[in-house]
Amino acid sequence: MYKKFLLLLLTQIGLIAINAEDQILARDMSFVMNLEYDLDSLLDRIRGMEEYADMALKEVTRTVNDIPQKAEQVKAAISQDDEFVKVSFNIPGLDIAKLDFEVEGKTLKGSIPVGDQTMKIEITDGVLMVSSHISYDEKTNDDAGEKHQMYEHASTQMMSLPVRIAHLKDAQVEYNNDHLVLKLPKFKEQKAETKKLSIK
């Protein structure tokens, strides 16, 4: 009886499949004994799935723990004044010669070296996205590439900017007292002019 119940339960959760006619016949114990999957093979299959899941979880945990945390700990701080929205990062000892920023259309993209890692930033449509990851040779190191994807997914930071920004090509980059600051011009709406028309 226990075997019959377990097999029907496994059917409901999708580990095995039997058609409607077979479900009716399942009332007969002899049918249960003759199913394609017997109880022992099903239990072996479940144990195998559990072992694989445990192994995968341990591998992901090991991979993330083995990766240096320098860039992940660099968080963006946002403030504003009358003219700019300011996005700042505390990065001591930054080599400004290795900074790389460009504006592509309506998106500002940047690459910031942090130790032996690279932090990528992207600002578009009022949203700031920061992802920190290890630099690697994509063509020759598949294992590093897999780690990069896991790490980037785990360390991506997204923040909404407080106001609309405009003319990213006019953005300014400053580095003072271990702080890298991006100054983004605020969008200012022009007031509509009122003009009286002369009547002739």
XYZ file of N, CA and C in Angstrom:
600
model
N 0.823 -1.207 0.000
C 0.000 0.000 0.000
C 0.860 1.262 0.000
N 1.963 1.221 0.783
C 2.855 2.371 0.832
C 3.489 2.624 -0.529
N 3.832 1.531 -1.213
C 4.441 1.666 -2.533
C 3.465 2.308 -3.509
N 2.214 1.867 -3.463
C 1.185 2.421 -4.343
C 1.003 3.917 -4.071
N 0.946 4.287 -2.814
C 0.760 5.692 -2.456
C 1.936 6.542 -2.925
N 3.167 6.053 -2.718
C 4.354 6.807 -3.113
C 4.407 7.008 -4.617
N 4.086 5.962 -5.373
C 4.124 6.074 -6.825
C 3.088 7.070 -7.335
N 1.905 7.041 -6.751
C 0.885 8.001 -7.161
C 1.283 9.427 -6.786
N 1.953 9.580 -5.631
C 2.425 10.895 -5.216
C 3.483 11.420 -6.177
N 4.417 10.543 -6.568
C 5.456 10.945 -7.514
C 4.861 11.325 -8.858
N 3.760 10.679 -9.207
C 3.069 11.037 -10.447
C 2.538 12.462 -10.372
N 1.983 12.818 -9.232
C 1.392 14.146 -9.076
C 2.442 15.252 -9.145
N 3.639 15.001 -8.622
C 4.668 16.042 -8.637
C 5.523 15.981 -9.886
N 5.225 15.062 -10.784
C 5.858 15.087 -12.092
C 7.114 14.270 -12.265
N 7.504 13.493 -11.259
C 8.706 12.676 -11.425
C 8.465 11.495 -12.345
N 7.219 10.995 -12.373
C 6.863 9.951 -13.324
C 5.545 10.342 -13.968
N 5.216 9.730 -15.084
C 3.981 10.064 -15.788
C 3.238 8.795 -16.154
N 1.940 8.766 -15.855
C 1.080 7.680 -16.308
C -0.195 8.300 -16.847
N -0.802 7.682 -17.838
C -1.979 8.282 -18.455
C -3.228 8.021 -17.615
N -4.342 8.611 -18.057
C -5.577 8.544 -17.267
C -6.051 7.112 -17.088
N -5.918 6.306 -18.131
C -6.353 4.913 -18.041
C -5.526 4.163 -17.010
N -4.216 4.437 -16.996
C -3.337 3.781 -16.035
C -3.671 4.198 -14.612
N -4.079 5.449 -14.424
C -4.427 5.900 -13.081
C -5.632 5.136 -12.544
N -6.557 4.820 -13.421
C -7.702 4.013 -13.003
C -7.240 2.610 -12.630
N -6.358 2.059 -13.459
C -5.857 0.715 -13.201
C -4.959 0.666 -11.972
N -4.502 1.826 -11.535
C -3.590 1.850 -10.400
C -4.245 1.349 -9.130
N -5.579 1.242 -9.143
C -6.253 0.665 -7.985
C -5.865 -0.801 -7.811
N -5.430 -1.388 -8.895
C -5.034 -2.791 -8.861
C -3.564 -2.874 -8.469
N -3.262 -3.556 -7.388
C -1.893 -3.638 -6.894
C -0.959 -4.270 -7.907
N -1.476 -5.189 -8.710
C -0.614 -5.847 -9.690
C -0.107 -4.854 -10.730
N -0.911 -3.812 -11.060
C -0.459 -2.798 -12.013
C 0.714 -2.005 -11.439
N 0.583 -1.653 -10.139
C 1.644 -0.887 -9.506
C 2.956 -1.664 -9.523
N 2.893 -2.946 -9.326
C 4.098 -3.772 -9.318
C 4.734 -3.840 -10.696
N 3.948 -3.589 -11.750
C 4.460 -3.713 -13.110
C 4.736 -2.368 -13.787
N 4.740 -1.280 -13.013
C 5.055 0.019 -13.605
C 6.474 0.017 -14.163
N 6.671 0.865 -15.158
C 7.992 0.925 -15.804
C 9.081 1.282 -14.801
N 8.768 2.223 -13.877
C 9.714 2.592 -12.833
C 9.314 1.871 -11.553
N 10.157 0.985 -11.062
C 9.833 0.377 -9.777
C 10.318 1.292 -8.653
N 9.938 0.976 -7.441
C 10.208 1.861 -6.311
C 11.700 2.069 -6.095
N 12.493 1.002 -6.216
C 13.929 1.122 -5.962
C 14.593 2.080 -6.951
N 14.229 1.969 -8.237
C 14.854 2.844 -9.234
C 14.433 4.296 -9.031
N 13.176 4.496 -8.600
C 12.725 5.856 -8.334
C 13.472 6.471 -7.159
N 13.653 5.687 -6.112
C 14.387 6.194 -4.953
C 15.834 6.494 -5.318
N 16.436 5.649 -6.154
C 17.802 5.901 -6.619
C 17.865 7.199 -7.419
N 16.844 7.415 -8.239
C 16.801 8.629 -9.051
C 16.691 9.874 -8.176
N 15.840 9.789 -7.147
C 15.679 10.922 -6.239
C 16.975 11.204 -5.493
N 17.635 10.123 -5.015
C 18.903 10.310 -4.305
C 19.943 10.958 -5.218
N 19.949 10.540 -6.488
C 20.890 11.123 -7.440
C 20.638 12.606 -7.652
N 19.356 12.991 -7.715
C 19.015 14.402 -7.883
C 19.433 15.208 -6.660
N 19.248 14.638 -5.469
C 19.646 15.331 -4.245
C 21.157 15.527 -4.196
N 21.908 14.480 -4.585
C 23.368 14.577 -4.573
C 23.851 15.629 -5.562
N 23.212 15.669 -6.748
C 23.604 16.657 -7.752
C 23.306 18.077 -7.270
N 22.135 18.259 -6.640
C 21.769 19.580 -6.135
C 22.738 20.032 -5.048
N 23.102 19.113 -4.138
C 24.060 19.448 -3.083
C 25.407 19.825 -3.674
N 25.851 19.065 -4.676
C 27.142 19.327 -5.308
C 27.135 20.691 -6.000
N 26.048 20.994 -6.719
C 25.956 22.269 -7.431
C 25.953 23.440 -6.456
N 25.216 23.291 -5.333
C 25.159 24.355 -4.336
C 26.527 24.594 -3.711
N 27.251 23.512 -3.397
C 28.586 23.652 -2.814
C 29.537 24.326 -3.789
N 29.422 24.004 -5.089
C 30.313 24.580 -6.089
C 30.074 26.078 -6.238
N 28.790 26.477 -6.273
C 28.471 27.899 -6.385
C 28.972 28.652 -5.160
N 28.755 28.069 -3.971
C 29.215 28.700 -2.734
C 30.727 28.837 -2.722
N 31.430 27.773 -3.136
C 32.889 27.813 -3.170
C 33.383 28.860 -4.156
N 32.741 28.920 -5.316
C 33.160 29.865 -6.347
C 33.036 31.301 -5.862
N 31.888 31.633 -5.268
C 31.672 32.997 -4.791
C 32.616 33.327 -3.647
N 32.830 32.372 -2.746
C 33.707 32.616 -1.603
C 35.162 32.759 -2.011
N 35.559 32.097 -3.101
C 36.946 32.150 -3.547
C 37.285 33.441 -4.278
N 36.285 34.205 -4.690
C 36.534 35.413 -5.471
C 36.784 36.588 -4.534
N 37.833 37.389 -4.793
C 38.092 38.557 -3.951
C 36.883 39.485 -3.905
N 36.719 40.151 -2.773
C 35.520 40.950 -2.562
C 35.751 42.454 -2.727
N 36.917 42.856 -3.230
C 37.235 44.286 -3.265
C 36.188 45.100 -4.009
N 35.953 44.758 -5.252
C 35.048 45.571 -6.065
C 33.618 45.484 -5.570
N 33.238 44.316 -5.023
C 31.864 44.164 -4.551
C 31.563 45.129 -3.416
N 32.601 45.486 -2.640
C 32.384 46.333 -1.483
C 32.333 47.816 -1.842
N 32.614 48.152 -3.101
C 32.551 49.539 -3.536
C 31.105 49.870 -3.897
N 30.461 50.652 -3.070
C 29.059 50.990 -3.288
C 28.923 52.451 -3.704
N 27.941 52.716 -4.528
C 27.710 54.079 -4.999
C 26.932 54.881 -3.963
N 27.297 56.148 -3.829
C 26.545 57.082 -2.993
C 26.049 58.203 -3.900
N 24.794 58.592 -3.735
C 24.198 59.587 -4.620
C 23.766 60.814 -3.822
N 24.133 61.984 -4.328
C 23.708 63.247 -3.732
C 23.419 64.223 -4.876
N 22.999 65.421 -4.533
C 22.703 66.401 -5.580
C 22.820 67.817 -5.052
N 23.097 68.731 -5.975
C 23.036 70.150 -5.664
C 22.141 70.802 -6.713
N 22.246 72.105 -6.855
C 21.347 72.794 -7.784
C 21.604 72.418 -9.238
N 22.838 72.072 -9.556
C 23.197 71.854 -10.958
C 23.389 70.389 -11.330
N 23.857 69.575 -10.376
C 24.275 68.215 -10.714
C 23.684 67.160 -9.778
N 23.548 65.973 -10.333
C 23.398 64.762 -9.528
C 24.796 64.174 -9.412
N 25.230 63.868 -8.189
C 26.594 63.392 -7.970
C 26.583 61.924 -7.553
N 27.302 61.118 -8.307
C 27.456 59.696 -7.992
C 28.901 59.496 -7.566
N 29.120 59.076 -6.324
C 30.490 58.989 -5.807
C 30.822 57.586 -5.310
N 32.106 57.250 -5.420
C 32.636 55.971 -4.957
C 33.887 56.242 -4.136
N 34.025 55.566 -3.011
C 35.225 55.687 -2.190
C 36.228 54.630 -2.638
N 37.254 55.054 -3.385
C 38.247 54.117 -3.926
C 39.643 54.668 -3.651
N 40.261 54.302 -2.528
C 41.615 54.786 -2.223
C 42.631 54.283 -3.247
N 43.600 55.137 -3.559
C 44.699 54.733 -4.431
C 44.301 54.443 -5.857
N 43.283 55.086 -6.358
C 42.810 54.826 -7.719
C 43.804 55.361 -8.744
N 44.111 54.537 -9.735
C 44.973 54.950 -10.842
C 44.083 55.598 -11.902
N 44.044 56.928 -11.914
C 43.114 57.621 -12.805
C 43.483 57.438 -14.276
N 44.721 57.043 -14.538
C 45.125 56.818 -15.930
C 44.392 55.626 -16.535
N 43.874 54.743 -15.681
C 43.183 53.546 -16.167
C 41.663 53.717 -16.216
N 41.187 54.901 -15.850
C 39.751 55.152 -15.935
C 39.318 55.248 -17.391
N 38.140 54.765 -17.668
C 37.634 54.808 -19.041
C 36.135 55.108 -19.009
N 35.762 56.277 -19.515
C 34.354 56.667 -19.576
C 34.009 57.121 -20.988
N 32.806 56.796 -21.403
C 32.342 57.265 -22.706
C 30.823 57.381 -22.684
N 30.324 58.240 -23.548
C 28.877 58.405 -23.699
C 28.483 57.866 -25.060
N 27.583 56.897 -25.022
C 27.094 56.275 -26.250
C 25.590 56.531 -26.339
N 25.213 57.458 -27.219
C 23.806 57.826 -27.299
C 23.350 58.472 -26.003
N 22.359 57.868 -25.351
C 21.836 58.388 -24.091
C 22.331 57.590 -22.893
N 23.437 56.873 -23.074
C 23.976 56.035 -22.002
C 25.428 56.386 -21.719
N 25.742 56.554 -20.437
C 27.125 56.759 -20.018
C 27.663 55.435 -19.499
N 28.805 55.019 -20.026
C 29.421 53.765 -19.603
C 30.820 54.049 -19.082
N 31.203 53.311 -18.046
C 32.517 53.523 -17.476
C 33.143 52.246 -16.974
N 34.471 52.252 -16.920
C 35.245 51.117 -16.419
C 36.224 51.649 -15.381
N 36.148 51.099 -14.162
C 36.964 51.596 -13.055
C 37.793 50.451 -12.479
N 39.133 50.563 -12.462
C 39.959 49.510 -11.869
C 39.905 49.571 -10.346
N 39.665 48.417 -9.722
C 39.660 48.323 -8.261
C 40.522 47.123 -7.895
N 41.769 47.372 -7.529
C 42.687 46.261 -7.279
C 42.908 45.478 -8.562
N 42.732 44.148 -8.484
C 42.896 43.307 -9.666
C 41.561 43.044 -10.346
N 40.561 43.833 -10.024
C 39.239 43.665 -10.604
C 38.842 44.901 -11.400
N 37.746 44.786 -12.108
C 37.221 45.902 -12.882
C 35.769 46.129 -12.496
N 35.435 47.367 -12.221
C 34.052 47.702 -11.914
C 33.458 48.441 -13.108
N 32.354 47.946 -13.609
C 31.672 48.566 -14.738
C 30.488 49.369 -14.215
N 30.297 50.553 -14.760
C 29.111 51.319 -14.400
C 28.379 51.725 -15.673
N 27.088 51.877 -15.546
C 26.260 52.281 -16.677
C 25.121 53.147 -16.150
N 24.934 54.287 -16.774
C 23.873 55.198 -16.366
C 22.997 55.478 -17.578
N 21.729 55.149 -17.457
C 20.815 55.362 -18.571
C 19.388 55.513 -18.058
N 18.648 56.395 -18.676
C 17.226 56.564 -18.349
C 16.979 56.751 -16.854
N 17.847 57.484 -16.199
C 17.635 57.769 -14.787
C 17.990 56.641 -13.848
N 18.646 55.594 -14.349
C 19.005 54.452 -13.509
C 20.514 54.237 -13.560
N 21.104 54.016 -12.404
C 22.523 53.701 -12.307
C 22.684 52.216 -12.048
N 23.506 51.540 -12.847
C 23.787 50.127 -12.620
C 25.288 49.956 -12.457
N 25.692 49.289 -11.395
C 27.098 49.030 -11.126
C 27.303 47.530 -11.024
N 28.243 47.001 -11.786
C 28.558 45.578 -11.664
C 30.061 45.430 -11.509
N 30.486 44.663 -10.522
C 31.909 44.469 -10.274
C 32.278 43.023 -10.554
N 33.374 42.829 -11.234
C 33.755 41.465 -11.581
C 35.248 41.375 -11.851
N 35.732 40.148 -11.950
C 37.136 39.908 -12.239
C 37.393 40.064 -13.726
N 38.495 40.704 -14.076
C 38.890 40.767 -15.474
C 39.486 39.427 -15.880
N 39.231 38.996 -17.094
C 39.764 37.716 -17.554
C 39.798 37.690 -19.065
N 40.540 36.748 -19.617
C 40.622 36.572 -21.059
C 39.505 35.647 -21.489
N 38.473 36.192 -22.083
C 37.283 35.413 -22.422
C 37.595 34.296 -23.407
N 38.592 34.490 -24.251
C 38.879 33.514 -25.296
C 39.608 32.283 -24.769
N 40.347 32.448 -23.671
C 41.207 31.353 -23.237
C 40.853 30.761 -21.884
N 39.934 31.370 -21.161
C 39.677 30.893 -19.804
C 38.180 30.743 -19.569
N 37.634 29.593 -19.929
C 36.197 29.355 -19.778
C 35.784 29.310 -18.317
N 36.664 28.729 -17.460
C 36.329 28.619 -16.043
C 36.194 30.005 -15.416
N 37.131 30.907 -15.769
C 37.051 32.276 -15.257
C 35.808 32.968 -15.777
N 35.434 32.650 -17.005
C 34.231 33.245 -17.574
C 32.993 32.834 -16.817
N 32.922 31.566 -16.426
C 31.769 31.082 -15.664
C 31.722 31.758 -14.299
N 32.889 31.893 -13.662
C 32.938 32.569 -12.371
C 32.535 34.034 -12.516
N 32.992 34.646 -13.601
C 32.650 36.046 -13.859
C 31.145 36.241 -13.917
N 30.449 35.349 -14.608
C 29.004 35.476 -14.746
C 28.307 35.321 -13.400
N 28.742 34.343 -12.603
C 28.150 34.144 -11.281
C 28.387 35.369 -10.399
N 29.630 35.864 -10.434
C 30.006 36.964 -9.553
C 29.309 38.254 -9.951
N 29.255 38.509 -11.265
C 28.619 39.733 -11.727
C 27.139 39.744 -11.357
N 26.502 38.586 -11.486
C 25.083 38.489 -11.132
C 24.886 38.757 -9.641
N 25.825 38.276 -8.828
C 25.686 38.402 -7.375
C 26.014 39.806 -6.884
N 26.799 40.567 -7.647
C 27.300 41.836 -7.130
C 26.778 43.056 -7.879
N 25.793 42.876 -8.728
C 25.244 44.015 -9.460
C 24.401 44.890 -8.534
N 24.648 46.174 -8.588
C 23.926 47.142 -7.762
C 23.154 48.078 -8.690
N 21.858 48.199 -8.478
C 21.052 49.105 -9.291
C 20.411 50.156 -8.390
N 20.489 51.409 -8.802
C 19.919 52.496 -8.018
C 19.215 53.462 -8.957
N 18.102 54.006 -8.498
C 17.404 55.029 -9.273
C 17.970 56.398 -8.911
N 18.242 57.205 -9.916
C 18.711 58.556 -9.663
C 17.527 59.412 -9.211
N 17.771 60.406 -8.347
C 16.662 61.153 -7.739
C 15.912 62.066 -8.703
N 16.586 62.517 -9.745
C 15.931 63.404 -10.718
C 16.383 63.023 -12.114
N 15.703 63.578 -13.102
C 16.099 63.328 -14.486
C 17.432 64.008 -14.769
N 18.228 63.375 -15.603
C 19.497 63.962 -16.005
C 19.460 64.219 -17.507
N 20.327 65.128 -17.946
C 20.317 65.492 -19.362
C 21.738 65.761 -19.830
N 21.944 65.638 -21.131
C 23.237 65.961 -21.735
C 24.390 65.232 -21.038
N 24.346 63.920 -21.071
C 25.401 63.135 -20.423
C 26.777 63.438 -20.997
N 26.807 63.914 -22.223
C 28.102 64.257 -22.828
C 28.773 65.405 -22.070
N 28.006 66.136 -21.265
C 28.563 67.227 -20.461
C 28.878 66.792 -19.031
N 28.812 65.498 -18.760
C 29.126 64.996 -17.413
C 30.593 65.270 -17.077
N 30.870 65.413 -15.791
C 32.231 65.678 -15.323
C 32.679 64.556 -14.389
N 33.978 64.253 -14.434
C 34.550 63.215 -13.573
C 35.654 63.839 -12.731
N 35.572 63.657 -11.421
C 36.571 64.212 -10.511
C 37.061 63.125 -9.558
N 38.332 63.261 -9.127
C 38.875 62.335 -8.120
C 39.647 63.140 -7.088
N 39.090 63.223 -5.887
C 39.711 63.970 -4.799
C 39.520 63.221 -3.490
N 40.582 63.199 -2.674
C 40.507 62.590 -1.338
C 39.918 61.181 -1.371
N 40.415 60.365 -2.289
C 40.012 58.955 -2.430
C 38.575 58.781 -2.907
N 37.934 59.843 -3.362
C 36.557 59.742 -3.837
C 36.484 60.047 -5.334
N 35.942 59.101 -6.073
C 35.671 59.303 -7.489
C 34.233 59.802 -7.613
N 34.057 60.951 -8.243
C 32.734 61.572 -8.321
C 32.353 61.818 -9.777
N 31.177 61.335 -10.147
C 30.601 61.637 -11.454
C 29.543 62.713 -11.255
N 29.696 63.827 -11.947
C 28.743 64.928 -11.837
C 27.885 64.949 -13.097
N 26.613 64.654 -12.925
C 25.692 64.521 -14.051
C 24.756 65.726 -14.090
N 24.727 66.454 -15.196
C 23.869 67.644 -15.276
C 22.392 67.290 -15.106
N 21.717 68.092 -14.307
C 20.283 67.886 -14.121
C 19.502 68.365 -15.348
N 18.385 67.722 -15.560
C 17.484 68.166 -16.619
C 16.643 69.315 -16.080
N 16.613 70.411 -16.812
C 15.833 71.569 -16.380
C 14.778 71.886 -17.426
N 13.567 71.908 -16.977
C 12.481 72.240 -17.896
C 12.435 73.753 -18.112
N 12.333 74.121 -19.352
C 12.240 75.538 -19.668
C 10.798 76.016 -19.482
N 10.677 77.142 -18.828
C 9.344 77.693 -18.616
C 8.787 78.221 -19.934
N 7.538 77.950 -20.137
C 6.897 78.419 -21.368
C 6.800 79.943 -21.362
N 7.173 80.533 -22.475
C 7.099 81.985 -22.594
C 5.670 82.423 -22.926
N 5.299 83.532 -22.370
C 3.985 84.110 -22.670
C 4.184 85.371 -23.510
N 3.532 85.419 -24.627
C 3.677 86.564 -25.523
C 2.305 87.003 -26.025
N 2.037 88.257 -25.870
C 0.759 88.790 -26.348
C 0.871 89.096 -27.832
N -0.117 88.700 -28.556
C -0.135 88.952 -29.987
C -0.855 90.265 -30.272
N -0.289 91.000 -31.185
C -0.928 92.264 -31.577
C -2.061 91.995 -32.555
N -3.067 92.763 -32.463
C -4.226 92.612 -33.344
C -4.237 93.762 -34.345
N -4.248 93.416 -35.611
C -4.229 94.445 -36.654
C -5.600 94.590 -37.279
